[in-house]
Coordinates of C-alpha atoms in Angstrom, one line a residue:
X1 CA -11.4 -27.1 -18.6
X2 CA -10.3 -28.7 -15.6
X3 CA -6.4 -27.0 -15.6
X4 CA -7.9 -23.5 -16.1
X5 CA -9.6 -21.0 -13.4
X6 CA -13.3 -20.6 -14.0
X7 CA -16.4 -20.9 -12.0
X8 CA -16.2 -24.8 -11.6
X9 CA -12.7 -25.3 -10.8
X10 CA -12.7 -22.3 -8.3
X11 CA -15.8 -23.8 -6.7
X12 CA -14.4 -27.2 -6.1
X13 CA -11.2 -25.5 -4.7
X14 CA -13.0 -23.5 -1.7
X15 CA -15.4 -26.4 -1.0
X16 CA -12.1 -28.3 -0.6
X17 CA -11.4 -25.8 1.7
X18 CA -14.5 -25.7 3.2
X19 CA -14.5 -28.8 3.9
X20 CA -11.1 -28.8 5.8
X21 CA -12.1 -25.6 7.7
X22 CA -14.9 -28.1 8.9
X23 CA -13.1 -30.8 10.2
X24 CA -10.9 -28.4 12.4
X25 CA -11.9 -26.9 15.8
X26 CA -10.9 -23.3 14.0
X27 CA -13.3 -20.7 13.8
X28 CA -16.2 -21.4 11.4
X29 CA -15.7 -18.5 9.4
X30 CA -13.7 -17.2 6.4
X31 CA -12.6 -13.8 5.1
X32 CA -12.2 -13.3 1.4
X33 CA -10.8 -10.6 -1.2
X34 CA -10.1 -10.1 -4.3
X35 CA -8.2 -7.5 -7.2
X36 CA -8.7 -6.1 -10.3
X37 CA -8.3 -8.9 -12.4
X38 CA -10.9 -10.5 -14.9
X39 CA -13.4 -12.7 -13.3
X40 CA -11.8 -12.1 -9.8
X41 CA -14.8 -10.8 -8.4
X42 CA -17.3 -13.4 -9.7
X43 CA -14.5 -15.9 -8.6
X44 CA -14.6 -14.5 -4.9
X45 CA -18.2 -14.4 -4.9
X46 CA -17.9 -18.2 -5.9
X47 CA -16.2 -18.7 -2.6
X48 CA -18.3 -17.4 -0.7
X49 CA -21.2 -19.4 -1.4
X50 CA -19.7 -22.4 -1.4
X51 CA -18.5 -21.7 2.2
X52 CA -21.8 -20.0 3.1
X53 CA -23.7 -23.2 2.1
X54 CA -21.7 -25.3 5.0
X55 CA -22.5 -23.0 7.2
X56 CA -19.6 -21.0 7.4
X57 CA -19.7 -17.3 8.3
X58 CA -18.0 -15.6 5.2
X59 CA -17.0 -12.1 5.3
X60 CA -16.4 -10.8 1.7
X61 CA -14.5 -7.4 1.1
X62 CA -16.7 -4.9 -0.8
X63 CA -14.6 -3.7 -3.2
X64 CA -10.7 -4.9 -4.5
X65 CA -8.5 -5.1 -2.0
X66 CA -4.9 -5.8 -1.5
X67 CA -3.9 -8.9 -0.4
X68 CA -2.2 -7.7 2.6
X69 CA -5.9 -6.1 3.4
X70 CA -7.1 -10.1 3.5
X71 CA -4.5 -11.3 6.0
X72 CA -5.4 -8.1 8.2
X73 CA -8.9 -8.9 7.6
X74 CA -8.6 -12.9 9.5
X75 CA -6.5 -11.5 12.1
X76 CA -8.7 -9.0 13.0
X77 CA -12.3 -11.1 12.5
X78 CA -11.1 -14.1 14.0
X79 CA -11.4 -16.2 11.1
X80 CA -10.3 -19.8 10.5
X81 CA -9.3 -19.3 7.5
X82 CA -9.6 -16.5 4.2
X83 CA -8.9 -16.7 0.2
X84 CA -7.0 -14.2 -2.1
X85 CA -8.3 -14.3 -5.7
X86 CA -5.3 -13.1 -7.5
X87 CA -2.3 -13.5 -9.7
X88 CA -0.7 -10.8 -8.0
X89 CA 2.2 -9.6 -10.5
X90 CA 1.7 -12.0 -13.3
X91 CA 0.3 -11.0 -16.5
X92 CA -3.6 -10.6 -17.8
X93 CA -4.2 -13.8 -18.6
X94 CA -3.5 -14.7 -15.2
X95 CA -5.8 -15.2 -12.1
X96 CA -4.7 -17.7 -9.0
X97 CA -6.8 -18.2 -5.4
X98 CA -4.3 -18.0 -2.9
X99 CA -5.3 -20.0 0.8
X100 CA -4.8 -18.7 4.1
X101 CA -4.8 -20.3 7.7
X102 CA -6.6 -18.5 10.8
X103 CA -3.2 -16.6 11.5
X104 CA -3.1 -14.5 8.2
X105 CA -0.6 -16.6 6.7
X106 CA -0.4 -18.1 3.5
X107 CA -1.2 -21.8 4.2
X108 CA 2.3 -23.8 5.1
X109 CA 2.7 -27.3 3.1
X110 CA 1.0 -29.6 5.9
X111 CA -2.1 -28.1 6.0
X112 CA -1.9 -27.1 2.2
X113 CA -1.7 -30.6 1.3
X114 CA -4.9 -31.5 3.2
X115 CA -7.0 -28.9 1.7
X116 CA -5.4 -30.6 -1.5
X117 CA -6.6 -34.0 -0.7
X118 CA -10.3 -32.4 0.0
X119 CA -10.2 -30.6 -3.3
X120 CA -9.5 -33.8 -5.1
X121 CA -12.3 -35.8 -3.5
X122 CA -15.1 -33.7 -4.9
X123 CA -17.1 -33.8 -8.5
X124 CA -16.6 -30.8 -10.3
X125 CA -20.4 -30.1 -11.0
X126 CA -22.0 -30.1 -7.8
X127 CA -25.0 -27.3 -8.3
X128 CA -24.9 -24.4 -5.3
X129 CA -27.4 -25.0 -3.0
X130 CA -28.7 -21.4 -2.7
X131 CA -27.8 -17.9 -5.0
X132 CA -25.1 -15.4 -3.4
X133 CA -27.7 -12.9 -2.2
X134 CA -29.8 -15.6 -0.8
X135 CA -27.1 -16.3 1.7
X136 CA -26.9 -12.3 1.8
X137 CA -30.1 -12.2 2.6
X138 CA -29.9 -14.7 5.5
X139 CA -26.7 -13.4 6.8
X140 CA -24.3 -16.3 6.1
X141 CA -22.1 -13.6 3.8
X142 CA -21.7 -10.1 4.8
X143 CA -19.7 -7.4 3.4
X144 CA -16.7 -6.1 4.8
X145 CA -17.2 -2.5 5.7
X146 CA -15.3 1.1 5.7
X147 CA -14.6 0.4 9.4
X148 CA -11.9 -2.2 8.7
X149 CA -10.6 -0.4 6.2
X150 CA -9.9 2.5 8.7
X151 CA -8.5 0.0 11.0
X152 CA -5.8 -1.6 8.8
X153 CA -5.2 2.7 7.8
X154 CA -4.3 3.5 11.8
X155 CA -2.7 0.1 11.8
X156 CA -0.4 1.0 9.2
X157 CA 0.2 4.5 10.3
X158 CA 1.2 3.2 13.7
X159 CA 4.2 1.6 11.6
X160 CA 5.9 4.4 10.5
X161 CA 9.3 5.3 12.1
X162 CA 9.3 8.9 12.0
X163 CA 6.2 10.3 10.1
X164 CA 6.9 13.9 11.1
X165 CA 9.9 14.6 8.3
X166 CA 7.3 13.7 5.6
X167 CA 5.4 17.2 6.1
X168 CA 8.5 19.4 6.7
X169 CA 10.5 17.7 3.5
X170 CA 7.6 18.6 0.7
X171 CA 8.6 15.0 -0.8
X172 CA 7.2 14.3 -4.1
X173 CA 6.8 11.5 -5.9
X174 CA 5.1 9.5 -8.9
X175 CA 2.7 6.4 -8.1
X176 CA 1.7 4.3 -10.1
X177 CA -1.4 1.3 -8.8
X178 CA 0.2 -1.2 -12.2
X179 CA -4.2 -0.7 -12.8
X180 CA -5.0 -2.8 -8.9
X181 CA -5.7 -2.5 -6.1
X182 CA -3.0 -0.4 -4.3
X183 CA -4.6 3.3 -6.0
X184 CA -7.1 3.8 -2.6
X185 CA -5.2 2.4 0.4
X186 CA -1.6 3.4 -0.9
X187 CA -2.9 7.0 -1.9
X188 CA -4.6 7.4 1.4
X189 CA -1.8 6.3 3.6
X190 CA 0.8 8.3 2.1
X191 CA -2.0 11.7 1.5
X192 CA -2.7 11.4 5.5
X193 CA 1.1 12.0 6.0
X194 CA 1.7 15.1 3.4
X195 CA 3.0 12.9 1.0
X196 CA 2.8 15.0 -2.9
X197 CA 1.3 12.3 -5.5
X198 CA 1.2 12.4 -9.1
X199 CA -0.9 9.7 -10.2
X200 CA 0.2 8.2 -13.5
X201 CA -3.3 8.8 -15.3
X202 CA -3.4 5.7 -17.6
X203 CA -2.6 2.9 -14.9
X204 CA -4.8 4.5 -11.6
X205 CA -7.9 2.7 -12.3
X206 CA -8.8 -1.3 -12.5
X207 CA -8.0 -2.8 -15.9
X208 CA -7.9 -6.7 -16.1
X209 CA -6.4 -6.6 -19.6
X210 CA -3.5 -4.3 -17.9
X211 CA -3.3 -2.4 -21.4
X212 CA -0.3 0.1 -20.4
X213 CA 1.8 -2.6 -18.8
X214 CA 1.3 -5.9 -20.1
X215 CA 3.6 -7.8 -17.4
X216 CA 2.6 -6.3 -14.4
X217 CA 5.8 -6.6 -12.1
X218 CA 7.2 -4.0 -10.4
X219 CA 10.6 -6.3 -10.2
X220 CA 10.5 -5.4 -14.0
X221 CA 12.2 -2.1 -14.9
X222 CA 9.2 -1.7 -17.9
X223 CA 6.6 -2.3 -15.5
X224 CA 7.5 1.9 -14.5
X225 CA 8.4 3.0 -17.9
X226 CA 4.7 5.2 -18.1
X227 CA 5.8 6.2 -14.7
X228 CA 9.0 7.7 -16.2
X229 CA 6.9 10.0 -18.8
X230 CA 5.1 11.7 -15.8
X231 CA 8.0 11.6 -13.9
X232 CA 10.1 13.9 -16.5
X233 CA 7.0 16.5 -16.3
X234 CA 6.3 17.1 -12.8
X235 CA 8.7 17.1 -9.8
X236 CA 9.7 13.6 -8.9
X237 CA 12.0 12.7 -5.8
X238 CA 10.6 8.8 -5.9
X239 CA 9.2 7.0 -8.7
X240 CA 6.9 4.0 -6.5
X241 CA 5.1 1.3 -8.2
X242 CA 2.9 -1.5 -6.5
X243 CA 1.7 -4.7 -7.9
X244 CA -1.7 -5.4 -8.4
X245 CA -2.3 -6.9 -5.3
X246 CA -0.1 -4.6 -3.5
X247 CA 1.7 -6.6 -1.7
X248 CA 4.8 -5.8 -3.8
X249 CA 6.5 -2.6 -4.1
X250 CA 9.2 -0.9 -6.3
X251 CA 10.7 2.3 -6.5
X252 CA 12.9 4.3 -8.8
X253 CA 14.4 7.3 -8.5
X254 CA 15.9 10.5 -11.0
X255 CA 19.4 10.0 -12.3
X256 CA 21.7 11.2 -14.7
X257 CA 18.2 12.7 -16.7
X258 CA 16.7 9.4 -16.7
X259 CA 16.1 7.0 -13.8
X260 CA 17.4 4.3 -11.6
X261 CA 15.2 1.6 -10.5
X262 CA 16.6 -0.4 -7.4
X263 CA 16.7 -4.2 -6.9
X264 CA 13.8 -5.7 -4.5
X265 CA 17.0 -6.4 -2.7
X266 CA 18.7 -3.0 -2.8
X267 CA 15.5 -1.0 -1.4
X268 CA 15.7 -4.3 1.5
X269 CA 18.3 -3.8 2.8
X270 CA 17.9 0.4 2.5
X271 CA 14.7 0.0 4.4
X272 CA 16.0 -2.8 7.1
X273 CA 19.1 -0.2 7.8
X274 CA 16.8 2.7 7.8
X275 CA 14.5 1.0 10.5
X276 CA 17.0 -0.6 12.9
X277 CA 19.1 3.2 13.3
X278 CA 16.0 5.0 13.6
X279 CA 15.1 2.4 16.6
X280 CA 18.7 2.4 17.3
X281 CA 18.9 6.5 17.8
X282 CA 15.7 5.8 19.9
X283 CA 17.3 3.2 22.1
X284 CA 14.1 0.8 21.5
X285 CA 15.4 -2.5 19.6
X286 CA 14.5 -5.1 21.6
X287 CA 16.5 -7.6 23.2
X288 CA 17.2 -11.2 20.7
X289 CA 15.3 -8.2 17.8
X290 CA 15.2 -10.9 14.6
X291 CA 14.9 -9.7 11.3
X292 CA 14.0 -12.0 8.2
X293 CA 14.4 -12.7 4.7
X294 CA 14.3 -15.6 2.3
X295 CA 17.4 -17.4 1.4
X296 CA 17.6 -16.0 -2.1
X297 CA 17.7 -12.7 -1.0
X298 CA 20.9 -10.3 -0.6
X299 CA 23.4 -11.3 2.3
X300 CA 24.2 -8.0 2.2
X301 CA 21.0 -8.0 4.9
X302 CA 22.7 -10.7 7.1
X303 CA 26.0 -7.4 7.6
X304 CA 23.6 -4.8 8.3
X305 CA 21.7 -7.2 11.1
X306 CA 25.3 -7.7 12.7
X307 CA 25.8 -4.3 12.7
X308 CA 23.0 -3.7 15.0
X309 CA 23.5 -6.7 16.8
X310 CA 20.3 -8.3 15.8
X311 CA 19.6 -12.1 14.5
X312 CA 19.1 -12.9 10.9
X313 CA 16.8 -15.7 10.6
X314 CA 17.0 -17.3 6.7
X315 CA 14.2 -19.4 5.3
X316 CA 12.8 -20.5 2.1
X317 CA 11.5 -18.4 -0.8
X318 CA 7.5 -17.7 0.2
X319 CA 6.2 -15.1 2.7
X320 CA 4.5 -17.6 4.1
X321 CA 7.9 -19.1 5.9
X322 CA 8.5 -15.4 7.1
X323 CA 5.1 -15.4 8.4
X324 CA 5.8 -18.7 10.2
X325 CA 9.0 -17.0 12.0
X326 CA 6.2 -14.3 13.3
X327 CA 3.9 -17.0 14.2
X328 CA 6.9 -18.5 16.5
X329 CA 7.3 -15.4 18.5
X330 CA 3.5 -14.9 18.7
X331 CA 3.2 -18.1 20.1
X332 CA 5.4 -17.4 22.9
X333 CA 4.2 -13.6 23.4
X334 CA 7.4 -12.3 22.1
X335 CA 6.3 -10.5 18.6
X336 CA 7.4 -7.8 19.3
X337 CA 10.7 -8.5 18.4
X338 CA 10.4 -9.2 14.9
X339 CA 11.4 -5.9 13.2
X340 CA 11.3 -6.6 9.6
X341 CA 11.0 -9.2 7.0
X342 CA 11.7 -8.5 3.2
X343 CA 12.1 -11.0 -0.2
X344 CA 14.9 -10.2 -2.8
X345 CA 11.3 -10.4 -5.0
X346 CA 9.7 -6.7 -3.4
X347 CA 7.8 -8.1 -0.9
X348 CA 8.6 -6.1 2.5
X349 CA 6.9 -6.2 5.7
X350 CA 7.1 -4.2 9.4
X351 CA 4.9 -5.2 11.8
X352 CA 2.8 -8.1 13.0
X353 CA -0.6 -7.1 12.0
X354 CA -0.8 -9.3 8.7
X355 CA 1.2 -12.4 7.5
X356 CA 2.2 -11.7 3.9
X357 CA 4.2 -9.1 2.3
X358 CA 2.7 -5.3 2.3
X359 CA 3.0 -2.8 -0.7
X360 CA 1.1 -0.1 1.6
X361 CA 3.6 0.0 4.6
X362 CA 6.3 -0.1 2.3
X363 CA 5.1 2.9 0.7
X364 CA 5.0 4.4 4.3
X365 CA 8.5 3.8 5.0
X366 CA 9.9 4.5 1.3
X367 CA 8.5 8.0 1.6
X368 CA 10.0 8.3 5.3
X369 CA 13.3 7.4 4.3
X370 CA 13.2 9.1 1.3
X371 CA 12.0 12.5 3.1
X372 CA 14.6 11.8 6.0
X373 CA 17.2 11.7 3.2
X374 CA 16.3 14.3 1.3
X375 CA 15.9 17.0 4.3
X376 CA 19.9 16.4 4.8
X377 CA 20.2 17.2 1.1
X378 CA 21.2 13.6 -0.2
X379 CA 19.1 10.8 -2.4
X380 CA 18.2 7.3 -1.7
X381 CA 21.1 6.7 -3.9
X382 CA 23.2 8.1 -1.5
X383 CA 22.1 5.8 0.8
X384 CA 22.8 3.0 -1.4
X385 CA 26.5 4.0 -2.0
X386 CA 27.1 4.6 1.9
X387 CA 25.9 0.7 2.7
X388 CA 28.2 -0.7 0.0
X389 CA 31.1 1.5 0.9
X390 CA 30.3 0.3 4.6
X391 CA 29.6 -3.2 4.0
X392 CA 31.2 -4.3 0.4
X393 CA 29.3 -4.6 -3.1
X394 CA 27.1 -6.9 -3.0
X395 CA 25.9 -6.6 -6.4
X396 CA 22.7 -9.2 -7.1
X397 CA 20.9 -10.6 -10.4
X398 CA 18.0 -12.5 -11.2
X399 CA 18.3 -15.0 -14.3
X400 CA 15.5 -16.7 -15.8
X401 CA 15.5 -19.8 -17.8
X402 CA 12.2 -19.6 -19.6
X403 CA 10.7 -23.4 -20.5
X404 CA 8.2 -24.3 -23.0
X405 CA 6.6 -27.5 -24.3
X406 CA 3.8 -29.7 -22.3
X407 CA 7.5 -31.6 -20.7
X408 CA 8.3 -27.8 -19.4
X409 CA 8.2 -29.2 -15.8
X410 CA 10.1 -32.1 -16.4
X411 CA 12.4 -30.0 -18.3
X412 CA 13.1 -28.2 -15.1
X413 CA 13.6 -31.4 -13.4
X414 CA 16.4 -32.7 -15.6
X415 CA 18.3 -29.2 -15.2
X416 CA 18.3 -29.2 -11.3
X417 CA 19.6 -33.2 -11.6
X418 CA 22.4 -32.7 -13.4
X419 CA 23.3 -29.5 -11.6
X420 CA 23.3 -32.1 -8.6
X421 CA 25.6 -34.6 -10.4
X422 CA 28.0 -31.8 -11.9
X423 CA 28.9 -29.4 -9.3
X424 CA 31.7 -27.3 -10.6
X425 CA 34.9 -26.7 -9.2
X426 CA 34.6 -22.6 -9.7
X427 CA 32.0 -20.2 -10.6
X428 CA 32.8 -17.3 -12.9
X429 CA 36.6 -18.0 -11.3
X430 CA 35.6 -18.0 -7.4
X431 CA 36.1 -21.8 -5.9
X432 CA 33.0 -23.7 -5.1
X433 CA 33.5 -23.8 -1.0
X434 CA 29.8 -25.3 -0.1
X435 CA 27.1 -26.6 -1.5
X436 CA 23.7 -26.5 0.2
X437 CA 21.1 -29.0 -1.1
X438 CA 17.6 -28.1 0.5
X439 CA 16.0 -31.0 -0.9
X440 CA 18.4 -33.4 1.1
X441 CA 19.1 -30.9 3.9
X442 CA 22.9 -31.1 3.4
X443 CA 25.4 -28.7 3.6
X444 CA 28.3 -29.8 2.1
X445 CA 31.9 -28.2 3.1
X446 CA 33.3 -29.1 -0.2
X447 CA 36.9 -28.2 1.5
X448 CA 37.0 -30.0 4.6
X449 CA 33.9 -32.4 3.1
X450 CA 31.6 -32.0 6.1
X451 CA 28.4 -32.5 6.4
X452 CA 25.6 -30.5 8.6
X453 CA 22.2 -31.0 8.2
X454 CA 19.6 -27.8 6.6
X455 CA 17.5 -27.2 9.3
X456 CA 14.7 -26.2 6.7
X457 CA 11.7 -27.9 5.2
X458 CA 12.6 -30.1 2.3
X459 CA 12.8 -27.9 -1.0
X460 CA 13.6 -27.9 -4.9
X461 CA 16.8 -26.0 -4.1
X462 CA 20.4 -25.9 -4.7
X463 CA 22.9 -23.1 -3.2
X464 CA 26.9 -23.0 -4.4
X465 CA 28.7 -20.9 -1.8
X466 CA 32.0 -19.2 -3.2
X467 CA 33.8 -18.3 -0.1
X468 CA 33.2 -14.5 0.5
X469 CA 32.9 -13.9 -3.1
X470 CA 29.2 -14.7 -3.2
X471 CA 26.7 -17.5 -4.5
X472 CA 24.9 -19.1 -6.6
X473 CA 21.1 -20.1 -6.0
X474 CA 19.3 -22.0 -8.3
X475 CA 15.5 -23.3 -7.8
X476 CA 12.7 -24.1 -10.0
X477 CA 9.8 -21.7 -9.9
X478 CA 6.5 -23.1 -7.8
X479 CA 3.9 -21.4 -10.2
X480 CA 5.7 -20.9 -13.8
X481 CA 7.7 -23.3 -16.2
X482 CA 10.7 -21.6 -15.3
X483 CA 14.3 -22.2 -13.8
X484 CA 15.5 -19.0 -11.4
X485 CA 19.2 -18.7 -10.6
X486 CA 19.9 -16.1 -8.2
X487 CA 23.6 -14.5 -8.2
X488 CA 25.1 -12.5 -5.5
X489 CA 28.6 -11.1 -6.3
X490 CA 30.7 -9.6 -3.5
X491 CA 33.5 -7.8 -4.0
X492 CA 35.9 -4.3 -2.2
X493 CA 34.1 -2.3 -5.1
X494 CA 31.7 -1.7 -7.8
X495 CA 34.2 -2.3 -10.5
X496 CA 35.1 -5.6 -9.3
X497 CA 32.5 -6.8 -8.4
X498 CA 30.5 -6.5 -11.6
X499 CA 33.4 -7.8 -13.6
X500 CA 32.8 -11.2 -10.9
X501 CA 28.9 -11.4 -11.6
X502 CA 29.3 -10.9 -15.6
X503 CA 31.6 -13.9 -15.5
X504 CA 29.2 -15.9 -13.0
X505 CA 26.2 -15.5 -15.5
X506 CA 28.6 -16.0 -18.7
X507 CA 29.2 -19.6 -17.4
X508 CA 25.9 -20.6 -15.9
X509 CA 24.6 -19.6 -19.4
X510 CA 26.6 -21.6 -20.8

């Protein structure tokens, strides 16, 4: 039916976009990919005819790739626009087309919302004017080839930091692909630079039913846990798990005869401190550097960008806003000084070559840090401890308010109102000193009672500031019936501050 993915409703959504991509002076051409998911070939295949059929160039990739591997693929083809077909880490019964705009971005809400009004203007049953390999045939689609691929490889490469401790360290670790797309670029990347990779057998090949790990996020620790049973039988310095679109990345790593799976936030801020000294020791951070990450994730990362004397930039939850920031300083010739961007939800990206989130350069610089680390005889763990001791605990959770019923939506909507109408005086016994509202764009300085405007797009999203001990975030989600509250609990040490963040949870439960 129409509010379910299949060949009809996928069709009307990229001749929607077709027709946008026509009415724009953009490059008349379109890039897709797609990953392991069921139908997500057929679906891509879909797309390309009905962009083929106005005339639009379509480049198709020729096997799964990530989604990272799409927003390359624009860039570097000049494309007005490309489509993702994938769920990325959501379960089986999943699939999603995700739009892009001619910089390699996920499509921002102005242009999003005319490719919307397109969609709706068409039938659903309007019959394809030629086959797939008829357009083949005439040259309207063509495949992408292996000579990309190697591109976005020496890309990638080229973002390493210091590639030359992964040889001399004989790092090992435990990969798992989640059964997508990461298996070929991610082994390829890391096998180039030495890297020692255990495969975990029963998840390395394509499985739309995703039979060994029925929720398919590597924010999940039970996303890894087949990655632990090979882990305990080989040696294992990093357990690393990618999404199966790759664009996400999560790692774990041996303690205590079990394992330790870091935060999205955690291996952020490892990774951002891990770049900026290695450019710091090499005297190359450029002048007004910026770093990024969405207003969910850890402040912890704002600390570590003052230590190097570079500019956190904050902005909503999507890559697509980190993208934007990239877009800014393209615009003006001045990339190079974005050094990183990273989500509190595993999304990580160095570099300017795509616009969304990267599992494969993560993996790069995981293994780097990991192998820098270990050749001075001390863990990523390690690591972690010395950034808290430096900075203070910033200890983070990630609570979700499952909805059901066909009123789910609205559900969430009552929930965030009376959040607005009830702020609370203190949170888990920390005062209430601000309250952002993104949907107004007010900050509120519930001491003093000013008010300073959220220089933001409007969003679905309220923030409860609690002085230096931490926050409160709480938002809707965009794709699942769902209410997220995101809690960061600061505090002089680990004791403390997980006493603050069980107490923050007990009463937002509540």
């Amino acid at each position: 039916g129409s509010n379910r993915l299949n060949r009809y409703t996928v069709r009307r959504a990229a001749q929607g976009m077709a027709a946008w991509l026509s009415g724009t002076d953009l490059p008349k051409k379109a890039a897709i990919g797609y990953d392991s998911r069921h139908n997500s070939a057929l679906f891509a295949r879909v797309c390309a005819v009905a962009f083929a059929e106005v005339g639009i160039h379509t480049f198709l990739y020729d096997r799964l790739a990530p989604t990272p591997m799409l927003s390359f693929a624009v860039r570097q083809l000049g494309c007005g626009c490309g489509i993702v077909i994938s769920a990325s880490h959501n379960a089986g019964a999943y699939n999603g087309v995700k739009c892009y705009g001619p910089d390699g971005c996920q499509m921002t809400d102005e242009p999003a919302a005319i490719v919307t009004s397109k969609i709706q203007s068409i039938p659903y049953f309007v019959p394809e004017k030629k086959s797939f390999d008829q357009y083949m045939d005439e040259g309207l689609i063509s495949y992408i080839g292996q000579e990309l691929w190697e591109a976005y490889y020496k890309t990638v490469l080229n973002e390493a930091v210091g590639p030359d401790v992964i040889r001399s360290s004989g790092l090992n670790i435990v990969y798992t692909p989640l059964c997508g797309t990461g298996n070929e670029p991610v082994r390829e990347v890391l096998g180039r630079l030495g890297v020692n990779i255990s495969v975990v057998a029963c998840q390395e090949m394509p499985d739309g039913d995703f039979k060994t790990c029925e929720y398919p996020n590597p924010e999940t620790d039970a996303a890894l846990i087949e990655s632990y049973k090979v882990a305990l039988t080989v040696p294992c310095d990093v357990v690393l798990g990618t999404d199966p679109d790759a664009d996400r990345i999560a790692i774990a790593v041996p303690h205590n005869g079990g394992f330790k799976k870091l935060s999205g936030n955690e291996l952020g801020c490892l990774l951002m401190d891990y770049i900026l000294n290695a450019r710091r020791v090499k005297n190359d951070i450029p002048e007004d550097a910026i770093v990024v990450r969405s207003i969910v994730s850890s402040p912890l990362a704002d600390r570590i960008a003052e230590n190097y004397d570079v500019t956190m930039k904050a902005v909503l939850t999507g890559f697509k806003y980190i993208g934007g920031e990239i877009l800014k300083l393209e615009e003006s010739g001045e990339e190079h000084k974005f050094i990183f961007g990273f989500e509190e939800s595993c999304g990580y990206l160095k570099g300017t070559y795509a616009r969304d989130k990267d599992a494969v350069v993560a993996s790069i610089l995981v293994c780097e840090m990991a192998a820098s680390l270990k050749k001075q005889g001390k863990t990523i763990l390690d690591a972690l401890d010395a950034l808290y001791k430096k900075y203070g605990y910033y200890l983070a959770h990630v609570q979700s308010v499952e909805l059901t019923g066909a009123d789910a939506m609205e559900k969430a909507t009552v929930m965030m109102t009376r959040l607005r109408q009830a702020i609370p005086e203190t949170i888990g016994g920390a005062k209430v000193t601000g309250v952002r509202d993104f949907r107004s764009g007010i900050d509120l300085d519930v001491i003093t009672g000013n008010k300073t405007p959220i220089l933001l797009p409007r969003s679905n999203v309220l923030e409860f500031l609690l002085g230096e001990s931490g926050s409160v975030i709480v938002r809707p989600s965009g794709t699942e019936p769902k209410v997220k509250f995101y809690y960061t609990a600061v505090a002089a040490d680990k004791s403390s501050a997980e006493d603050l963040l069980k107490k923050m949870i007990h009463q937002m439960s509540a």
